[in-house]
Coordinates of C-alpha atoms in Angstrom, one line a residue:
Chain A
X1425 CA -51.5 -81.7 36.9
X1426 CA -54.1 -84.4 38.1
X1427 CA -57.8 -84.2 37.4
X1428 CA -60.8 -86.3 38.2
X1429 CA -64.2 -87.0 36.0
X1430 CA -67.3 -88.3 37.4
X1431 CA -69.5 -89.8 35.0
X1432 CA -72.6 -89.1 36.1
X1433 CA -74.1 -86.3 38.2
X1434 CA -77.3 -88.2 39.6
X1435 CA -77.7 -92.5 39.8
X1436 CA -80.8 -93.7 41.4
X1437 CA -81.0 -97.6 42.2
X1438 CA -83.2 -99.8 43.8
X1439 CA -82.4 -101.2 47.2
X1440 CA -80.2 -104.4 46.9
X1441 CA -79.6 -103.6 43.7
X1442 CA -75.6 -102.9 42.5
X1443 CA -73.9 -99.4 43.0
X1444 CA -71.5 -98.6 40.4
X1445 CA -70.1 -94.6 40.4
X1446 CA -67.5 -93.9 37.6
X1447 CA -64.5 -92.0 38.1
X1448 CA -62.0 -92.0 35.5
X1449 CA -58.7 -89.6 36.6
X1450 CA -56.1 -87.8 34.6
X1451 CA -52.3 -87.8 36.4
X1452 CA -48.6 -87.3 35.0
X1453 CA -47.6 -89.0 37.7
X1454 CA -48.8 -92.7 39.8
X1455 CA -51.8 -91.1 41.7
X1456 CA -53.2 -91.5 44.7
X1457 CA -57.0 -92.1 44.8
X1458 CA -59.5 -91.7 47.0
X1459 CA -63.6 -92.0 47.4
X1460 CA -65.4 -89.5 49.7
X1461 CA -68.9 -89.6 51.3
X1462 CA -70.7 -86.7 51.9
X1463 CA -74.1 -86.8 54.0
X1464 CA -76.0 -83.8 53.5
X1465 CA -74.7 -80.8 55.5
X1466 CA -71.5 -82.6 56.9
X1467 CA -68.1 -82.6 55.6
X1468 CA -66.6 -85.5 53.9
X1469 CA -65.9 -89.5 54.9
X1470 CA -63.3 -90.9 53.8
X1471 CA -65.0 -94.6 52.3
X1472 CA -61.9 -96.1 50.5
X1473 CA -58.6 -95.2 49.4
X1474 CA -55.4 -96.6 46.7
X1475 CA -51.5 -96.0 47.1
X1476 CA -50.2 -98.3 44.8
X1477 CA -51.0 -101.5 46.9
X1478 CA -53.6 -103.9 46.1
X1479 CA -55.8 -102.7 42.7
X1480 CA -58.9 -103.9 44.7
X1481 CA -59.7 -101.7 47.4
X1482 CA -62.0 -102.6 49.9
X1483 CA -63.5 -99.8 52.1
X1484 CA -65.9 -99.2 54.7
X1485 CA -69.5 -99.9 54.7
X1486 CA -69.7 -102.8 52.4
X1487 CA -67.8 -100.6 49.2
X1488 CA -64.9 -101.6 47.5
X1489 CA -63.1 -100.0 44.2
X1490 CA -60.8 -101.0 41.6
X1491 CA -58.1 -99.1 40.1
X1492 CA -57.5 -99.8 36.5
X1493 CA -54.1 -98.0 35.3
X1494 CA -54.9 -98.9 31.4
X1495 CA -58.8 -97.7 31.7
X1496 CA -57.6 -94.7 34.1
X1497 CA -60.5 -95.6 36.0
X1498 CA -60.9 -96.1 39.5
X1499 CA -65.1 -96.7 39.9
X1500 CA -66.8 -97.6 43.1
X1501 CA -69.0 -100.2 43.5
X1502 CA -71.0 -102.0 46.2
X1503 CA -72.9 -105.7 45.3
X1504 CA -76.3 -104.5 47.3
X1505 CA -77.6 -101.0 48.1
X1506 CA -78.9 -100.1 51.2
X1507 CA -81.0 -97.1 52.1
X1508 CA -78.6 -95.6 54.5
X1509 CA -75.8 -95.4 50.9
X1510 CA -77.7 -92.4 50.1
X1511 CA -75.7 -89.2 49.7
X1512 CA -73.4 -87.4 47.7
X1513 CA -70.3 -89.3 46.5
X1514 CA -66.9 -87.6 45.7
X1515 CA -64.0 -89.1 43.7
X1516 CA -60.5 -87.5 43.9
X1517 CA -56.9 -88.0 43.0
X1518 CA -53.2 -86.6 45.1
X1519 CA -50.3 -87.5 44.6
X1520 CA -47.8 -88.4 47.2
X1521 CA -45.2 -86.0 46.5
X1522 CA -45.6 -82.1 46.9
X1523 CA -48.5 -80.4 48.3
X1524 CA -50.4 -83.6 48.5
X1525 CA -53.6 -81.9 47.9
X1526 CA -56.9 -83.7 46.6
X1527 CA -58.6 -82.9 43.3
X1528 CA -62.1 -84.0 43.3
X1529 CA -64.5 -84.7 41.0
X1530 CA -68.0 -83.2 41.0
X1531 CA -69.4 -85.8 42.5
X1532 CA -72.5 -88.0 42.1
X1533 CA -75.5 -88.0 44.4
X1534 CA -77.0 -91.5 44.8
X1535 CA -80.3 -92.1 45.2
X1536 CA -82.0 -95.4 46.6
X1537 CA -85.7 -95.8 45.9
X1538 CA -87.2 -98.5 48.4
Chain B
X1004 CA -63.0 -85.5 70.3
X1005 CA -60.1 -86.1 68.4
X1006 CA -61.1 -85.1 64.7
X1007 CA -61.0 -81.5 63.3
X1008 CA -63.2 -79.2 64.7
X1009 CA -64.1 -75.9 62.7
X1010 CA -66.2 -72.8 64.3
X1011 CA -69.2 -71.8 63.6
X1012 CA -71.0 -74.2 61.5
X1013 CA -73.4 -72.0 60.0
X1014 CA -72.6 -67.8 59.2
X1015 CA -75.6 -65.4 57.9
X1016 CA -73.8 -62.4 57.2
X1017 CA -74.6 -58.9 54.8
X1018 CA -72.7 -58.5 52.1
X1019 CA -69.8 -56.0 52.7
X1020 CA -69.6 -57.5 56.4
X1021 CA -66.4 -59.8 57.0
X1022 CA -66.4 -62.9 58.4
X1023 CA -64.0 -65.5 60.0
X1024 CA -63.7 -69.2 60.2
X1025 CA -61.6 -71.6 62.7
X1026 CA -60.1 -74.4 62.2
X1027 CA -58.9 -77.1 64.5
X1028 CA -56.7 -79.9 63.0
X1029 CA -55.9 -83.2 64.7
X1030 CA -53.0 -82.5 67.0
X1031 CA -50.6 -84.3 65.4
X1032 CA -51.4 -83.5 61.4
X1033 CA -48.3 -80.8 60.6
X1034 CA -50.7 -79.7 57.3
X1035 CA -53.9 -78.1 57.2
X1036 CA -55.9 -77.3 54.1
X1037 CA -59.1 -74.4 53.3
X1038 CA -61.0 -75.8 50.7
X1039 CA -64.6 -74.7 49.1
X1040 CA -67.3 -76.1 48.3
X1041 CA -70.4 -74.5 45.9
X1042 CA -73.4 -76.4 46.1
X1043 CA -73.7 -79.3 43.7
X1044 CA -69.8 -78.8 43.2
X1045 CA -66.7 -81.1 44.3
X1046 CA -64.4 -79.2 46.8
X1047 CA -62.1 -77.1 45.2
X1048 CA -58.4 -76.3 46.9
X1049 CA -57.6 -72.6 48.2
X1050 CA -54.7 -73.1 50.1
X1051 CA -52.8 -74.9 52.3
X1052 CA -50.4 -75.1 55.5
X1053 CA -47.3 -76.9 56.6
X1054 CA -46.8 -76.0 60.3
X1055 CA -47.2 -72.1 60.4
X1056 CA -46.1 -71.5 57.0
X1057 CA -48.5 -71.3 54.0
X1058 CA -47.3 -72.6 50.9
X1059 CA -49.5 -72.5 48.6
X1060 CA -52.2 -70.2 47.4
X1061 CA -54.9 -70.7 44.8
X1062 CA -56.2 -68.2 42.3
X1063 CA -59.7 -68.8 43.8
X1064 CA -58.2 -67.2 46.3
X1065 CA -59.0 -63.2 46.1
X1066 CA -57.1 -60.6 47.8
X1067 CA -60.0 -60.0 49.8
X1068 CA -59.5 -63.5 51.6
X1069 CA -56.6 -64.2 53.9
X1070 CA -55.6 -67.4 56.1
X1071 CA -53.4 -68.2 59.0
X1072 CA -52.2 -70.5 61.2
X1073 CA -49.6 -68.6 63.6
X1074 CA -48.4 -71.2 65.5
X1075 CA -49.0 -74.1 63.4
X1076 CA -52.4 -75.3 65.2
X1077 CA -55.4 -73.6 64.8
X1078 CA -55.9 -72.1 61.6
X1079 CA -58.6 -69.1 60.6
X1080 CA -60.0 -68.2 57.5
X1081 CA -61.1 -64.4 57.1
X1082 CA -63.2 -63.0 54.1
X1083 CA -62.9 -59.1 53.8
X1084 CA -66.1 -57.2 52.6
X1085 CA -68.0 -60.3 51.4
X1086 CA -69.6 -60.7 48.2
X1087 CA -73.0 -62.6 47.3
X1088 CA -70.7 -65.1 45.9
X1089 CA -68.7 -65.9 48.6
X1090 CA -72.1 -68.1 49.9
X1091 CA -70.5 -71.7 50.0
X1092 CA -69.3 -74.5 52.7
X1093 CA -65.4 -74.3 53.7
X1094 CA -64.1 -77.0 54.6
X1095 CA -61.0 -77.7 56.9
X1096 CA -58.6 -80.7 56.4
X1097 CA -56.0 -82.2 57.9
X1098 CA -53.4 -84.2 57.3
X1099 CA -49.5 -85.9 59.0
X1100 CA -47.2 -85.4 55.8
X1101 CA -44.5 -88.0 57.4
X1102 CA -47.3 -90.8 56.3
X1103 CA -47.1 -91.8 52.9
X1104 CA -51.2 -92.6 52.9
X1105 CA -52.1 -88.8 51.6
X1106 CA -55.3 -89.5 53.5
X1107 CA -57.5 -85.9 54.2
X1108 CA -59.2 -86.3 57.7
X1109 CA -62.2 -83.2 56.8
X1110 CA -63.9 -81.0 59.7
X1111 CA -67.9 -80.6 59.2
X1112 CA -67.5 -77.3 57.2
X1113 CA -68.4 -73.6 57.8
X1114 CA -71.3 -72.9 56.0
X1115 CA -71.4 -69.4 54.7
X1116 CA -74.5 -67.3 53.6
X1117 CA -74.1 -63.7 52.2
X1118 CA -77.5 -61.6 51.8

């Protein structure tokens, strides 16, 4: 069974200032991983997603992630926040095999303060 | 418009009423998933389509809930006799299982309210 933990309900940065969500994920099996964007009454955006390519994952809208198979971690960053980055962020985990269904985390609402 | 389209975007209903969702995948995506989503919560799975055939149910999933997809487009979501707890956002995904990218392409969600 695969399972995702986001460390951190709430981050609040200044603008231009680093984003870094945590995600660390639990899978028997090599995992599929994924980062969501969630605007406030809308369904979910795809930013950024790992299938055993490249570690470095770069994504839309300035984001990229890592995924670190000894630290189980797979945490999003950006260099320089912008006010538009705020929202509700999601990390989740699939595998390819099976039902291919996402696990998500609980996700972590960022916050930019001007 | 060529992303998923689900119907209506916002539901006040009574409790004990029932309800019903649509979905509309992206013609070509063969699986189609219901998931919900609590406020401050991740979305969590229900269940899931390949074609017409549903193959997997969650527990979340109460008797009082049933899903379809008859011909292996559209899909709806019915909730029998709703309770205050059934207040949440579904969400409708899609997905083409023949590529190996596992990416989710996500409607804007039914948002459900029970008085």
């Amino acid at each position: 069974a695969q399972s995702v933990t986001q460390l951190g309900s709430h981050v609040s940065v200044s603008e231009g200032a680093l984003v870094l969500l945590r995600c660390n994920y639990s899978s028997s099996v090599p995992p599929y991983l994924f980062w969501y964007v969630q605007y406030p009454n809308q369904g979910l955006q795809l930013l950024l997603k790992y299938t055993s390519a490249a570690t470095l994952v770069k994504g839309i809208n300035g984001f990229e992630a890592e995924f670190k198979k000894s630290e189980t971690s797979f945490h999003l960053t950006k260099p320089s926040a912008h006010m538009s980055d705020a929202a509700e962020y999601f990390c989740a985990v699939s595998v390819v095999q099976g039902a291919q269904k996402l696990v998500f985390g609980q996700g972590t609402r960022l916050t930019i303060n001007p | 418009d060529t992303g998923v389209s689900q119907d209506p975007r916002h539901k006040i209903t009574k409790r004990g009423q029932n309800v019903t969702f649509r979905c509309d995948p992206i013609s070509e995506h063969n699986r189609l998933y219901w998931y919900r989503q609590t406020l401050g919560q991740g979305p969590e799975f229900l269940t899931y389509f390949q074609n017409e055939a549903q193959l997997e149910k969650s527990r979340l999933l109460s008797d009082r809930f049933s899903a379809e997809r008859p011909k292996g487009s559209f899909s709806t979501l019915e909730i029998q006799r709703t309770e205050q707890g059934d207040s949440a956002m579904y969400l409708c995904a899609t997905l083409d299982s023949r590529r190996l990218s596992g990416e989710l392409f996500f409607g804007e969600g039914s948002r459900l309210t029970v008085l």
